[in-house]
XYZ file of C-alpha atoms in Angstrom:
764
model
C 127.685 5.975 23.427
C 131.169 6.213 22.191
C 133.557 3.793 21.386
C 134.383 0.017 22.254
C 137.036 -0.699 20.098
C 138.315 3.028 19.784
C 140.654 5.429 18.975
C 141.167 3.464 15.460
C 143.817 5.465 13.176
C 143.976 6.491 9.707
C 146.961 6.937 7.691
C 148.167 10.726 7.194
C 151.490 11.701 5.255
C 153.702 13.615 7.821
C 154.720 16.826 6.765
C 158.980 16.923 5.757
C 159.007 20.123 7.036
C 161.045 20.402 10.598
C 160.072 23.056 12.880
C 162.268 25.853 14.423
C 161.893 26.274 18.097
C 162.393 25.464 21.519
C 160.088 23.711 24.209
C 160.103 22.147 27.301
C 158.365 19.025 28.538
C 158.916 16.336 31.383
C 162.078 16.352 32.404
C 163.800 17.176 28.331
C 164.261 20.028 26.564
C 162.980 18.677 23.232
C 164.297 20.533 20.222
C 162.283 21.268 16.392
C 165.199 21.740 14.498
C 165.089 24.334 11.222
C 162.758 25.228 9.050
C 164.958 24.038 6.047
C 163.660 21.222 4.066
C 166.165 17.846 4.459
C 164.062 15.130 2.459
C 167.157 13.187 1.695
C 168.299 13.118 5.198
C 165.289 12.511 7.610
C 164.347 8.704 8.613
C 161.657 6.832 6.152
C 159.392 4.562 7.219
C 156.758 2.238 4.959
C 154.186 -0.646 6.841
C 153.011 -4.180 5.617
C 150.752 -6.526 7.062
C 152.667 -10.013 6.625
C 150.673 -12.010 8.039
C 147.657 -13.088 10.318
C 146.702 -15.211 12.545
C 143.285 -17.555 11.168
C 143.532 -19.090 15.144
C 144.005 -16.213 17.237
C 142.634 -13.050 14.945
C 145.654 -11.110 15.462
C 148.523 -10.017 13.167
C 152.282 -8.916 12.359
C 152.597 -5.051 10.981
C 156.396 -5.283 9.370
C 158.034 -1.412 9.992
C 160.973 -0.787 7.109
C 162.693 2.047 8.153
C 165.893 4.016 7.046
C 167.311 7.007 7.466
C 167.807 5.789 10.566
C 171.816 7.823 11.880
C 170.804 10.619 14.060
C 167.785 8.678 15.864
C 167.201 7.308 19.194
C 163.280 6.010 18.175
C 160.397 5.961 15.897
C 157.304 7.100 17.200
C 153.537 6.543 15.982
C 149.544 6.436 16.482
C 147.354 3.837 16.198
C 145.360 1.824 17.861
C 145.674 0.602 20.955
C 145.760 -2.821 21.401
C 148.524 -5.334 23.188
C 151.721 -5.520 20.467
C 154.577 -6.796 21.623
C 157.987 -7.052 18.524
C 159.118 -10.544 17.076
C 162.809 -9.975 17.821
C 164.305 -9.671 20.916
C 166.504 -6.964 20.171
C 164.091 -5.140 19.216
C 161.608 -2.786 21.538
C 158.146 -1.533 21.554
C 156.803 0.675 23.670
C 153.381 2.961 24.936
C 153.676 6.157 25.594
C 149.793 6.757 26.566
C 147.008 4.658 24.404
C 147.361 4.835 21.651
C 150.425 6.264 21.213
C 153.522 4.037 20.645
C 157.223 4.161 19.622
C 160.200 1.454 18.103
C 163.461 1.265 18.271
C 166.445 -1.091 17.069
C 170.053 -1.890 17.877
C 170.285 -1.177 14.359
C 169.226 2.672 14.981
C 172.791 4.852 14.504
C 173.928 2.589 12.308
C 174.178 3.140 8.596
C 171.990 -0.008 7.822
C 169.356 0.730 6.051
C 165.791 -1.065 5.061
C 166.157 -1.303 9.449
C 162.948 -4.615 9.152
C 161.206 -4.312 13.007
C 158.324 -6.899 12.947
C 155.153 -5.800 15.789
C 152.924 -8.483 16.399
C 149.891 -7.443 17.330
C 146.717 -9.217 19.023
C 143.477 -7.917 16.865
C 143.508 -8.081 13.236
C 144.194 -4.786 11.153
C 140.080 -5.083 9.493
C 140.865 -1.212 7.958
C 142.654 1.823 6.432
C 141.854 3.696 9.898
C 143.441 0.878 11.802
C 146.481 1.083 10.449
C 149.613 3.172 12.361
C 150.610 6.804 11.623
C 151.558 10.121 12.473
C 155.073 9.255 12.242
C 157.880 11.369 13.944
C 161.560 10.496 15.338
C 163.234 11.409 19.073
C 167.769 12.475 18.039
C 169.200 10.610 21.256
C 169.611 14.714 21.515
C 166.200 15.032 22.316
C 165.190 16.845 18.774
C 161.764 15.969 17.545
C 161.991 15.466 13.101
C 159.854 14.741 11.130
C 159.784 10.506 9.644
C 158.510 10.575 5.996
C 155.881 7.967 5.589
C 157.213 6.471 2.047
C 155.310 3.988 1.264
C 152.003 2.913 3.182
C 150.190 -0.748 3.379
C 147.832 -1.195 0.434
C 145.343 -2.974 2.807
C 143.195 -4.378 -0.293
C 146.574 -6.346 -1.085
C 146.505 -8.003 2.104
C 142.686 -8.850 1.721
C 142.642 -10.198 -1.763
C 145.098 -12.733 -0.288
C 143.174 -13.180 2.555
C 140.066 -15.306 2.695
C 138.691 -14.510 5.368
C 138.766 -10.926 4.627
C 137.666 -11.650 1.709
C 134.727 -13.284 3.659
C 134.461 -10.464 6.007
C 133.522 -7.531 2.369
C 130.123 -7.584 1.000
C 130.645 -10.178 -1.668
C 130.846 -8.436 -5.557
C 127.606 -10.633 -6.450
C 125.197 -9.248 -3.338
C 126.863 -5.610 -4.448
C 125.459 -6.592 -7.858
C 121.768 -7.213 -6.628
C 122.331 -4.733 -4.558
C 122.747 -1.770 -7.290
C 120.423 -3.200 -9.481
C 117.634 -2.587 -6.950
C 118.807 0.613 -5.754
C 119.358 1.945 -9.474
C 115.391 1.506 -10.048
C 114.494 4.522 -8.627
C 111.625 7.114 -9.723
C 114.107 10.042 -12.227
C 112.745 13.098 -9.317
C 110.722 15.693 -10.150
C 111.433 19.375 -9.190
C 109.959 19.339 -6.313
C 111.715 16.096 -4.626
C 114.559 17.397 -2.126
C 116.052 15.944 0.798
C 113.655 16.026 3.235
C 110.635 15.725 1.807
C 108.384 18.442 1.883
C 104.633 17.328 3.824
C 102.264 18.935 1.028
C 103.024 20.103 -2.656
C 99.933 20.928 -4.629
C 101.121 21.554 -7.866
C 99.782 24.630 -10.015
C 98.841 26.378 -13.379
C 102.187 27.971 -14.654
C 105.581 29.286 -14.486
C 107.678 30.512 -11.661
C 110.391 33.096 -13.192
C 113.397 32.805 -11.172
C 113.980 36.682 -10.018
C 110.461 36.999 -9.340
C 109.853 39.482 -6.057
C 109.957 37.480 -2.856
C 107.210 38.276 -0.300
C 106.681 37.265 3.640
C 104.200 36.982 5.945
C 103.912 35.716 9.892
C 100.467 33.045 9.872
C 98.928 31.450 12.840
C 100.142 27.710 13.110
C 100.251 25.373 15.783
C 103.681 24.269 15.101
C 106.484 26.862 15.455
C 108.031 25.531 12.388
C 105.262 25.144 9.682
C 105.840 27.209 6.285
C 104.962 26.909 2.986
C 105.897 28.310 -0.211
C 103.791 29.861 -2.664
C 105.218 30.313 -6.275
C 102.715 32.320 -9.082
C 104.082 33.254 -12.284
C 105.446 36.698 -10.249
C 105.631 36.298 -7.486
C 107.187 34.083 -4.327
C 105.480 33.861 -1.093
C 106.907 32.816 1.961
C 105.151 32.805 5.131
C 105.224 31.344 8.026
C 104.384 30.044 11.724
C 107.561 32.732 12.876
C 110.786 34.356 11.794
C 112.151 31.638 11.958
C 109.796 29.388 10.186
C 109.944 32.217 7.965
C 113.950 32.264 7.347
C 113.867 28.345 6.265
C 111.353 28.858 3.796
C 113.472 31.795 2.426
C 116.140 28.995 2.398
C 114.418 26.203 0.765
C 113.112 29.011 -1.988
C 116.701 29.787 -2.621
C 118.843 27.459 -1.784
C 117.263 24.501 -2.813
C 114.541 25.487 -5.435
C 116.856 27.130 -7.253
C 120.556 27.216 -8.566
C 122.506 28.563 -11.307
C 120.671 25.938 -14.060
C 116.845 26.920 -12.901
C 115.762 28.864 -15.666
C 111.894 28.263 -14.509
C 109.595 25.948 -12.104
C 106.214 24.647 -11.665
C 103.654 27.153 -9.666
C 103.178 25.698 -6.828
C 102.164 25.390 -3.275
C 104.229 23.943 -0.516
C 103.323 23.053 2.673
C 105.808 22.041 5.072
C 106.267 21.385 8.825
C 108.730 18.633 10.917
C 107.516 15.939 12.924
C 110.201 16.747 15.371
C 111.800 19.428 17.482
C 115.037 17.767 17.368
C 117.099 17.589 14.335
C 121.186 17.218 14.805
C 124.419 17.057 14.245
C 126.901 16.325 17.316
C 130.483 17.011 15.445
C 133.787 16.230 17.538
C 136.309 18.587 17.144
C 138.264 17.726 20.392
C 139.755 14.297 18.823
C 140.604 15.694 15.596
C 140.389 19.486 15.180
C 138.275 21.600 12.703
C 139.064 25.487 12.658
C 136.040 27.470 12.449
C 135.846 27.867 9.355
C 135.252 24.388 8.346
C 132.515 24.245 10.933
C 131.030 27.728 9.083
C 129.985 25.785 6.128
C 129.321 22.611 7.938
C 126.226 24.707 9.891
C 125.383 26.317 6.158
C 125.224 22.280 4.637
C 123.057 21.523 8.382
C 120.377 24.461 7.509
C 120.252 23.731 3.977
C 118.877 19.869 5.130
C 116.434 21.521 7.733
C 118.861 20.616 10.543
C 118.356 22.844 13.531
C 120.481 21.515 16.794
C 124.249 21.277 16.389
C 126.030 19.241 19.269
C 129.234 20.601 19.580
C 131.953 18.162 21.452
C 134.720 20.716 21.588
C 136.112 19.006 25.079
C 136.618 14.707 25.361
C 139.920 12.938 27.141
C 142.061 13.861 23.571
C 141.782 18.053 24.034
C 139.988 20.805 25.035
C 138.754 23.175 22.176
C 137.116 25.874 24.234
C 138.767 29.042 25.518
C 137.842 29.407 29.138
C 138.528 32.726 30.910
C 140.018 32.350 34.068
C 141.443 28.967 32.862
C 144.522 29.527 30.381
C 145.650 26.186 31.173
C 142.328 24.208 29.242
C 143.718 25.418 26.599
C 147.502 26.178 26.765
C 147.753 22.469 27.719
C 143.942 21.159 26.621
C 144.084 22.121 22.855
C 147.809 21.041 21.995
C 149.358 17.578 21.292
C 152.924 16.647 20.591
C 155.773 14.009 22.262
C 155.490 13.852 25.609
C 155.665 10.857 28.560
C 153.583 13.371 31.051
C 151.058 15.879 30.670
C 152.877 19.144 31.670
C 152.885 21.064 29.362
C 150.913 19.252 26.793
C 149.122 16.376 25.495
C 150.949 13.042 24.767
C 150.713 12.453 20.974
C 147.369 10.477 19.524
C 145.893 10.339 16.354
C 147.059 12.299 13.684
C 149.972 14.929 14.481
C 154.221 15.940 14.408
C 154.806 15.618 17.917
C 154.806 19.069 17.691
C 152.751 21.043 19.762
C 152.573 24.406 18.028
C 152.300 22.621 14.722
C 148.570 24.238 13.146
C 148.913 22.060 10.060
C 147.212 19.242 11.318
C 144.117 17.559 13.427
C 145.908 17.545 16.332
C 145.880 21.037 17.656
C 143.489 24.310 17.993
C 140.836 25.124 20.080
C 138.223 28.268 19.365
C 139.588 31.795 20.788
C 136.271 33.308 22.702
C 135.727 35.293 19.789
C 134.938 32.293 17.599
C 133.362 31.388 18.951
C 130.882 34.479 20.379
C 131.104 34.648 16.109
C 130.260 30.966 15.308
C 127.284 30.679 17.501
C 126.005 33.750 16.077
C 126.679 32.798 12.833
C 124.213 29.114 13.466
C 121.764 31.110 15.146
C 120.965 33.714 12.141
C 120.739 29.737 10.194
C 118.041 28.806 12.167
C 120.917 26.154 14.211
C 121.156 25.868 17.989
C 124.773 25.046 19.353
C 124.679 22.787 22.590
C 128.622 22.968 23.599
C 129.447 19.404 24.985
C 131.825 19.628 28.102
C 132.038 15.789 28.890
C 131.954 15.080 32.739
C 132.837 12.839 34.572
C 134.731 10.934 32.582
C 135.823 11.413 29.412
C 137.858 14.329 31.053
C 141.871 13.999 30.957
C 142.096 17.150 28.962
C 140.287 18.776 31.230
C 142.315 16.852 34.394
C 145.569 17.665 33.017
C 145.443 21.208 32.324
C 143.864 21.917 35.659
C 147.569 20.232 37.334
C 149.239 22.176 35.591
C 147.256 25.384 37.225
C 147.397 23.748 40.210
C 151.908 23.676 39.359
C 152.288 26.292 38.201
C 150.562 28.516 40.352
C 149.430 26.370 43.989
C 145.608 27.225 42.662
C 144.061 23.847 43.744
C 140.491 24.966 43.871
C 139.703 23.772 39.924
C 141.165 20.533 40.807
C 139.846 17.422 40.010
C 141.521 14.502 41.168
C 142.413 14.037 44.464
C 146.483 13.408 46.275
C 146.516 9.453 46.881
C 144.030 7.857 44.485
C 144.731 4.581 44.150
C 141.376 3.541 42.291
C 141.504 1.244 39.206
C 140.350 1.167 36.008
C 140.376 1.063 32.494
C 138.467 3.081 30.128
C 137.018 1.826 26.574
C 139.188 3.961 25.177
C 141.939 2.288 27.736
C 142.824 5.435 29.602
C 143.136 4.596 33.151
C 142.994 8.597 34.526
C 140.214 10.520 32.878
C 137.588 10.558 35.684
C 136.470 14.151 37.583
C 136.783 13.177 41.263
C 132.689 13.669 42.246
C 133.462 14.039 46.046
C 136.074 17.020 45.350
C 134.529 20.399 45.926
C 136.936 21.850 43.277
C 135.117 19.575 40.626
C 131.868 21.684 41.185
C 133.585 25.191 41.124
C 134.799 24.174 37.672
C 132.321 23.127 36.115
C 130.090 26.123 37.461
C 133.599 28.206 36.153
C 133.316 26.725 32.480
C 128.923 26.768 32.788
C 129.427 30.374 33.665
C 131.630 31.431 31.125
C 129.771 29.236 28.544
C 126.570 31.525 29.807
C 128.511 35.033 28.523
C 129.564 33.916 25.530
C 125.948 33.232 25.107
C 124.758 36.233 26.315
C 127.947 38.942 24.720
C 126.209 37.409 20.822
C 122.524 37.746 22.155
C 122.225 34.233 21.375
C 119.738 31.680 23.716
C 121.393 28.984 24.889
C 118.805 26.053 24.941
C 121.145 23.494 26.864
C 124.849 22.530 27.373
C 125.498 19.044 27.506
C 127.724 17.515 30.334
C 128.686 14.508 29.040
C 127.521 11.390 31.215
C 128.997 8.274 29.753
C 130.630 5.341 30.486
C 132.395 4.970 33.774
C 134.175 2.625 34.140
C 134.355 0.034 36.916
C 136.736 0.560 39.551
C 135.832 4.096 38.957
C 136.653 6.140 42.501
C 136.568 3.254 44.619
C 140.756 3.802 46.050
C 139.601 7.664 46.706
C 139.068 8.977 49.989
C 137.395 11.750 49.450
C 134.973 9.178 47.607
C 134.530 6.494 49.966
C 134.047 9.472 52.545
C 130.624 10.832 50.555
C 129.884 7.222 50.501
C 129.495 6.392 53.551
C 127.742 9.697 54.774
C 125.381 9.534 52.056
C 124.938 5.826 52.421
C 126.062 5.410 48.226
C 127.256 1.794 47.189
C 129.640 1.867 43.766
C 130.332 3.333 41.219
C 127.102 4.145 39.949
C 125.860 5.501 43.324
C 128.454 8.610 42.952
C 127.769 8.336 39.386
C 124.467 9.056 40.150
C 125.257 11.503 43.098
C 127.445 14.224 40.339
C 124.050 14.295 37.456
C 122.094 15.217 40.802
C 124.508 18.197 41.679
C 125.280 18.671 38.550
C 121.743 19.311 37.788
C 121.150 21.523 40.701
C 124.287 23.419 39.670
C 122.264 24.210 36.056
C 118.715 23.962 37.959
C 119.785 27.797 39.519
C 120.797 29.386 36.181
C 118.254 28.717 34.454
C 119.940 26.219 32.001
C 118.800 22.551 30.564
C 120.956 20.115 30.839
C 121.696 18.110 28.213
C 123.654 14.140 28.409
C 124.193 10.331 27.373
C 122.151 7.806 28.944
C 124.022 7.029 31.457
C 122.507 10.119 33.050
C 119.182 7.990 33.984
C 119.688 4.688 33.603
C 118.612 2.778 36.424
C 118.309 4.699 39.327
C 115.014 5.276 40.673
C 111.785 7.639 41.123
C 113.310 9.754 43.450
C 116.546 10.241 41.548
C 114.323 10.785 38.246
C 112.187 12.831 40.053
C 114.752 15.677 40.743
C 116.310 15.327 37.700
C 114.017 14.871 34.525
C 112.374 18.430 34.722
C 116.028 19.479 34.765
C 116.878 17.746 31.504
C 116.298 19.266 28.115
C 117.533 15.841 26.220
C 118.958 12.802 26.549
C 120.704 11.034 23.911
C 120.335 7.568 23.670
C 122.528 6.213 21.305
C 121.524 2.274 22.339
C 118.221 0.494 23.201
C 117.643 -3.496 22.907
C 114.435 -4.125 21.076
C 113.458 -5.682 24.252
C 110.473 -3.430 25.822
C 111.538 -4.186 29.577
C 115.397 -3.721 27.987
C 114.928 -0.335 26.316
C 117.068 2.518 27.394
C 114.708 4.977 25.162
C 111.455 3.186 26.413
C 112.458 3.718 30.035
C 114.125 6.976 29.334
C 110.545 8.381 28.342
C 108.912 6.697 31.140
C 110.539 8.190 33.606
C 110.254 11.894 31.698
C 112.882 12.698 30.341
C 112.440 14.392 26.450
C 114.868 11.840 24.597
C 116.686 11.936 21.899
C 116.877 9.025 19.720
C 121.482 8.620 18.525
C 121.290 5.363 17.851
C 124.493 3.837 17.112
C 122.642 1.138 14.626
C 121.529 3.791 12.110
C 122.785 7.328 13.972
C 127.016 6.791 14.402
C 127.856 8.885 11.321
C 131.446 7.868 11.756
C 130.488 4.153 10.968
C 131.766 2.593 8.058
C 129.724 2.660 5.025
C 130.399 -0.999 4.254
C 133.107 -3.914 6.033
C 135.442 -2.732 3.437
C 139.535 -2.533 4.338
C 140.132 0.800 1.898
C 137.283 2.571 3.800
C 137.596 5.040 6.307
C 136.084 4.954 9.740
C 135.078 2.408 12.809
C 133.144 -0.677 12.867
C 132.827 -1.223 16.542
C 129.064 -0.405 16.074
C 128.214 -2.152 12.675
C 127.789 -0.384 9.286
C 125.942 2.879 8.413
C 125.352 4.355 4.811
C 122.633 7.127 3.873
C 119.250 3.332 3.254
C 120.126 2.762 6.802
C 119.567 6.139 8.615
C 116.422 5.992 6.346
C 115.256 2.868 8.275
C 115.781 4.502 11.729
C 112.594 5.231 12.559
C 112.125 6.552 15.998
C 109.096 5.616 16.715
C 110.451 1.874 16.177
C 113.306 2.011 18.056
C 111.468 3.691 20.642
C 107.504 1.945 20.455
C 105.117 3.931 22.612
C 102.653 1.779 24.943
C 101.345 4.449 27.383
C 103.684 5.098 29.804
C 105.212 7.526 29.000
C 105.936 10.873 30.980
C 108.144 12.270 28.957
C 108.798 11.814 24.614
C 110.357 11.598 22.331
C 111.822 14.722 20.869
C 113.995 14.105 17.709
C 117.163 12.614 16.508
C 120.734 13.218 16.384
C 123.501 11.920 14.902
C 126.914 11.542 16.282
C 130.284 11.795 14.346
C 133.506 11.016 15.973
C 136.636 12.172 15.160
C 138.674 9.354 15.841
C 139.095 8.931 12.133
C 139.387 12.255 10.502
C 142.357 14.243 9.610
C 141.107 17.120 7.508
C 137.838 18.404 5.931
C 137.254 16.492 2.785
C 137.821 13.191 5.998
C 134.494 14.924 7.795
C 132.333 15.987 4.625
C 132.688 11.794 2.631
C 131.334 10.234 6.846
C 128.638 12.786 6.814
C 127.238 12.830 2.920
C 125.260 11.126 1.714
C 125.075 9.564 5.030
C 123.328 12.350 6.956
C 120.733 12.376 4.568
C 118.834 9.666 5.690
C 119.018 10.960 9.145
C 117.707 14.311 7.718
C 114.504 12.729 6.386
C 113.533 10.410 9.561
C 114.568 13.741 11.751
C 111.505 15.665 9.271
C 109.289 12.896 8.176
C 108.261 10.227 11.171
C 105.963 8.292 8.443
C 107.937 6.515 5.748
C 108.641 8.202 2.535
C 111.113 7.534 0.263
C 112.171 3.640 -1.076
C 115.390 3.023 -0.968
C 115.843 2.540 -4.793
C 113.584 6.539 -5.265
C 116.058 7.996 -2.234
C 119.439 6.354 -4.278
C 118.295 8.301 -7.473
C 117.247 11.384 -6.206
C 120.350 11.612 -3.962
C 122.263 10.729 -7.595
C 120.040 12.948 -9.872
C 120.042 16.199 -7.167
C 121.813 16.047 -3.964
C 125.403 14.209 -4.794
C 126.040 16.986 -7.642
C 124.233 20.520 -5.145
C 126.824 18.901 -2.915
C 129.590 19.326 -5.475
C 128.499 22.520 -6.791
C 128.975 23.456 -2.634
C 132.507 22.159 -3.263
C 132.112 19.409 -0.762
C 133.004 16.366 -0.813
C 130.716 12.931 -0.405
C 131.166 9.236 0.115
C 130.919 6.903 -3.212
C 129.104 3.865 -3.471
C 130.227 0.473 -4.944
C 130.251 -1.355 -8.086
C 128.638 -4.375 -8.776
C 130.437 -7.119 -9.857
C 128.433 -11.006 -11.089
C 129.559 -13.661 -13.308
C 126.624 -15.385 -15.562
C 126.554 -17.514 -18.167
C 130.113 -17.492 -18.818
C 130.292 -13.305 -18.938
C 131.322 -10.313 -16.544
C 128.928 -8.399 -15.657
C 129.323 -5.262 -13.760
C 126.508 -2.448 -12.354
C 126.533 1.077 -10.719
C 123.811 2.381 -8.312
C 124.289 5.244 -10.431
C 123.096 5.556 -14.417
C 125.910 8.608 -14.545
C 128.591 6.811 -12.944
C 131.493 5.137 -15.012
C 132.935 1.904 -14.401
C 136.533 1.274 -13.992
C 137.924 -2.247 -13.896
C 140.919 -4.652 -15.098
C 141.700 -7.998 -14.323
C 144.890 -9.452 -13.051
C 145.880 -12.970 -14.402
C 149.003 -13.488 -12.448
C 147.458 -13.268 -9.280
C 150.821 -12.154 -7.291
C 149.166 -9.834 -4.947
C 149.752 -6.923 -6.856
C 147.070 -4.741 -6.590
C 146.103 -3.098 -10.558
C 146.207 0.997 -10.852
C 142.373 1.128 -11.794
C 141.855 5.037 -12.510
C 142.702 4.914 -16.356
C 141.954 1.232 -16.843
C 139.386 -0.398 -19.012
C 135.983 0.887 -18.960
C 133.412 -1.179 -18.762
C 130.810 -0.970 -21.893
C 129.512 -4.469 -21.695
C 129.709 -8.162 -20.810
C 133.116 -9.221 -20.714
C 134.043 -13.423 -21.316
C 134.850 -15.420 -18.770
C 139.155 -15.596 -18.564
C 139.584 -18.979 -18.732
C 142.124 -19.321 -16.399
C 141.847 -17.938 -12.310
C 141.574 -14.203 -12.172
C 141.069 -11.350 -9.978
C 138.613 -8.434 -11.567
C 138.579 -5.130 -9.646
C 136.540 -2.492 -10.005
C 135.849 1.074 -8.911
C 133.319 3.579 -9.512
C 134.025 7.312 -10.904
C 131.301 10.261 -10.988
C 131.998 13.136 -10.673
C 135.540 13.373 -9.544
C 134.902 10.723 -7.081
C 136.152 7.548 -7.240
C 134.890 4.052 -4.889
C 136.916 1.893 -3.093
C 137.667 -1.145 -4.822
C 135.292 -4.577 -5.170
C 136.528 -7.201 -5.550
C 136.020 -10.124 -7.392
C 138.489 -13.927 -7.696
C 137.794 -16.149 -10.407
C 138.574 -19.605 -10.034
């Protein structure tokens, strides 16, 4: 479900401010100096991608460091990968998975432009894979910021590399796609995303500001609603109060806007084909505030999503206050310079090395009050929040927090690991210490405690808790092999290996949840490859099983297997619905690409009935769809919004309408005319597609998928590898004569203050 090649990281500018406090970590006392700005004195670093091995698939990253008189090492974060320094005099170390430092014997001298070349085993394909989050350690143990003086232009490196140019979508292919997409029909007043089921136009004109009446009506679908706009009345009818509220929201926020003077009279009848229409938002890897999440929830409600799968814990952080277990947030929600996790977690992704700095997305959590207020608000707009407490894997933050509790208080009742465990494993994220032990009573006390505290929050909020997601995924080979307790459990119960132990864990968790009347949610791993006896016990307790990968072969199709075994299946396949994947292969796109590339047209094509075909053997059923936004590459709310929009609009369409509704061109023009301007009006960022470039009959042609966008271009005749500054360059207005020499044509799209990544065409 999550990430095969992950912990991908995007460039951020480290603040130049230094922080005033002292904190103990490991064996050292680390000082964060005064809040005085000392830009001229702090170290600076730039990095360049200077070489790529064609045969080996690796690369060399060059770090250029200055102002090093008072530092001992420069720390940074990056996608975990085998790396080594080129020069024997330099050194590189890995503090934790994805957290590194570099050293040079020239540090501490007056040397300028200190170069440290680092050989990486794998190539850097996008900005999300580059080094970032720079900070430095002085010989006296002081953490100071490092200014990112200049960052590598990934497109500059790609322009001089044929293999990279071949990785990007060819400019002429983009041109042909844009030509097709620009020919969609102009949307009418009642064309929106997701599309209404039935629209019957009536005579007359409805004027905004007319009275609104509501009433309950009978319908077998509890989310059915009807909007009737007459000349002097808006009548909203629904099968439930939530359905009426949805109809009101569609009327007030989707059909009407500041510019609406009138609308044709109409009768709209609408209902969803699936009861579960969700988004998973990860705030564990990189934190988002309650205010930001309220904005996302509002947008979800506007597009008729009704489930927020809230990913609040993982290896890299724990983001929810749990009364009685303060270490979960005292240790688990803070990241900084640390070579162990006694007081806070090591830096990863964003950060400054300072565990108490909340400016980046490294640190922070929802207080109990924050969470109660948030779930109440979500409920008021029709969204049920399903919190995810990752277990037994992806649990490093919880494990380290409970170890801190044990050290500080002597209380071992919530320990999640045991002394003397010699198990050796490596997770997909390169961790070796992130598994709760399913043979320890502390594991189940911990889960029960967290579940009970979450249930108490929902009770206090007066909001129904429809389920808790317990993860259950990505337990690696070798898990628990060296655990004496696990071996005793296996022997006593006849369990054979990791998979059987994981199944025992799922059984026990399902019993805990069943005793409390709380449905269990989990990833497909919780029910994959178990026997009928297991399914008979576990399936009735499950509210939803997230299926993130399903081969086309029915016998291997995990979604089909889940439905046959009696589970309510949620289609959340990486092939269609992982929001954190790149929109397209391009060095300057942000996101991951281990699972492919996903844009709004790809999500639109994710039909659950095709992903999970029916064969008449179903005991369970597909209950809906869910998009997954993991946060490795997210550094701010804008990053999150650009990965979600307009990508999640295709998901919204498929969650609401099981049958085909829009062609790709019609969907594209609808997004252009209505959804992107609306998102801008709501101060929401979004992603812009690329322009196309084509050479034909001695002319250079360019086009846009959106009729109202501008194309800015520049022609570089020097071929010196310099990336032209495209903003403020020529605006395309018609065919351009083909140069009579070698050249590189670069073009970007501009619309509503947004710019696309550049499209590149080399002319020989």
